[in-house]
Amino acid sequence: MDEKRILDYLDKTGGRRTLERLFRIVFSHVLDSLGKKGSYEVSLSLLSPAEQRELNKAYRNIDRETDVLTFAYEETCQEAIPVTDLGTITICPEVAKRQAKEFSHPYERELAFLFIHGLLHIFGYDHQTPEESERMFALQNRLLNTLPFDFYTNRRKLVRKLLEAQQKAIVPYSHFRVGAVVVTKDGKYIEGFNIENSSYPATCCAERVALYAAYAMGYRKEDIAALGCITDSKKVGTCCGVCRQVMSELMELYAPVYIYSGDCSQHLDTTVEGLLPHPFTKEDMDR
Ligand code: THU
């Protein structure tokens, strides 16, 4: 059966129109991850601080603006194709902006976080007791981290850095230049390029040079937002098996990987897991 996901979106603050796409991705991701089958509809309104405050006062008797409010409804219409109306969530972008700054993470990430938080409330999660909080916040983080949306990478900057890195390749044997860049969540673009050796197997690929450089600087897998790479090839998709294995251990499996053809006219947007679906891990050595 066709599963519909309807986001009834209203932005009363005149924010960027691209945000709607993010909220749609979040809605589908939460439903899929929670294993919700069937069709669902939710209303999402972006409100000014004054409007959000008014609602907060009217429904919770708290006279101040707040980041997110949830009005759970859960009613399934009895039509040929039933759609469950989940209710309404209101978010105040101005509060979200403030909180994003406070936590020094991207504004879109904060918006996604608030929408996930509201949706989880609708599905019965809460944070009244420590046990409840632990359960809700763990799920919230997992949903946020696995969201197929990259909050950190500026693709134009990535391409620029990739081309710069590629120029530095040390390739006296193959003359095949590869550039790689690790994007960190604190905004660094760490370059790598292939470094060849007369003992051929001692050659190190660009992807691994970039990843090892990031690790040498102190970054760890949870700090890495994405990896990009570019080769001299006319097509895309040339990360070698060894690099895929290393990525699977030094990056999160859900981290995005962007691979560009030599002239940047084509690119493949995938993830570490997309490149290596069944990685060999430490757990595979359990006896
Ligand atoms: N190479 C990379 O840098 N990354 C890959 O994923 C594939 C191969 C380099 C290694 C060597 O210097 C040249 O490309 C030819 O294999």
Coordinates of C-alpha atoms and ligand atoms in Angstrom, one line a residue, residues 170-171 174-179 193-197 200 203-208 229-231 238-241 243-244 247, ligand 1:
I170 CA 52.3 12.8 -4.9
V171 CA 51.9 10.5 -7.8
S174 CA 50.4 6.3 -11.4
H175 CA 50.0 10.0 -12.3
F176 CA 46.5 9.5 -11.0
R177 CA 45.6 12.3 -8.7
V178 CA 43.1 11.8 -5.9
G179 CA 42.0 14.5 -3.4
F193 CA 45.8 13.3 -1.2
N194 CA 47.4 10.1 -2.4
I195 CA 51.1 9.7 -1.5
E196 CA 52.8 7.0 -3.6
N197 CA 55.9 5.0 -2.9
Y200 CA 53.9 0.2 -4.3
T203 CA 51.2 4.0 -1.1
C204 CA 48.5 5.6 0.9
C205 CA 45.2 6.7 -0.7
A206 CA 43.9 10.2 -0.3
E207 CA 40.9 9.2 1.8
R208 CA 43.1 7.5 4.4
C229 CA 36.8 12.7 -2.6
I230 CA 37.7 13.5 -6.2
T231 CA 39.8 11.5 -8.6
T238 CA 36.4 4.9 -7.0
C239 CA 37.1 4.6 -3.2
C240 CA 39.1 1.4 -2.9
G241 CA 38.2 -1.5 -0.6
C243 CA 39.7 2.9 2.3
R244 CA 36.1 1.7 2.7
M247 CA 36.2 4.6 6.8
Ligands
THU1 N1 43.8 5.9 -4.9 C1 43.3 6.7 -3.9 O1 44.0 7.7 -3.5 N2 42.1 6.5 -3.4 C2 41.3 5.4 -3.8 O2 40.3 5.2 -3.2 C3 41.7 4.6 -5.0 C4 43.2 4.8 -5.4 C5 45.2 6.2 -5.4 C6 46.2 5.2 -4.9 C7 47.3 5.3 -6.0 O3 48.1 6.4 -5.7 C8 46.5 5.7 -7.2 O4 45.2 6.1 -6.8 C9 46.3 4.5 -8.2 O5 45.8 3.4 -7.5

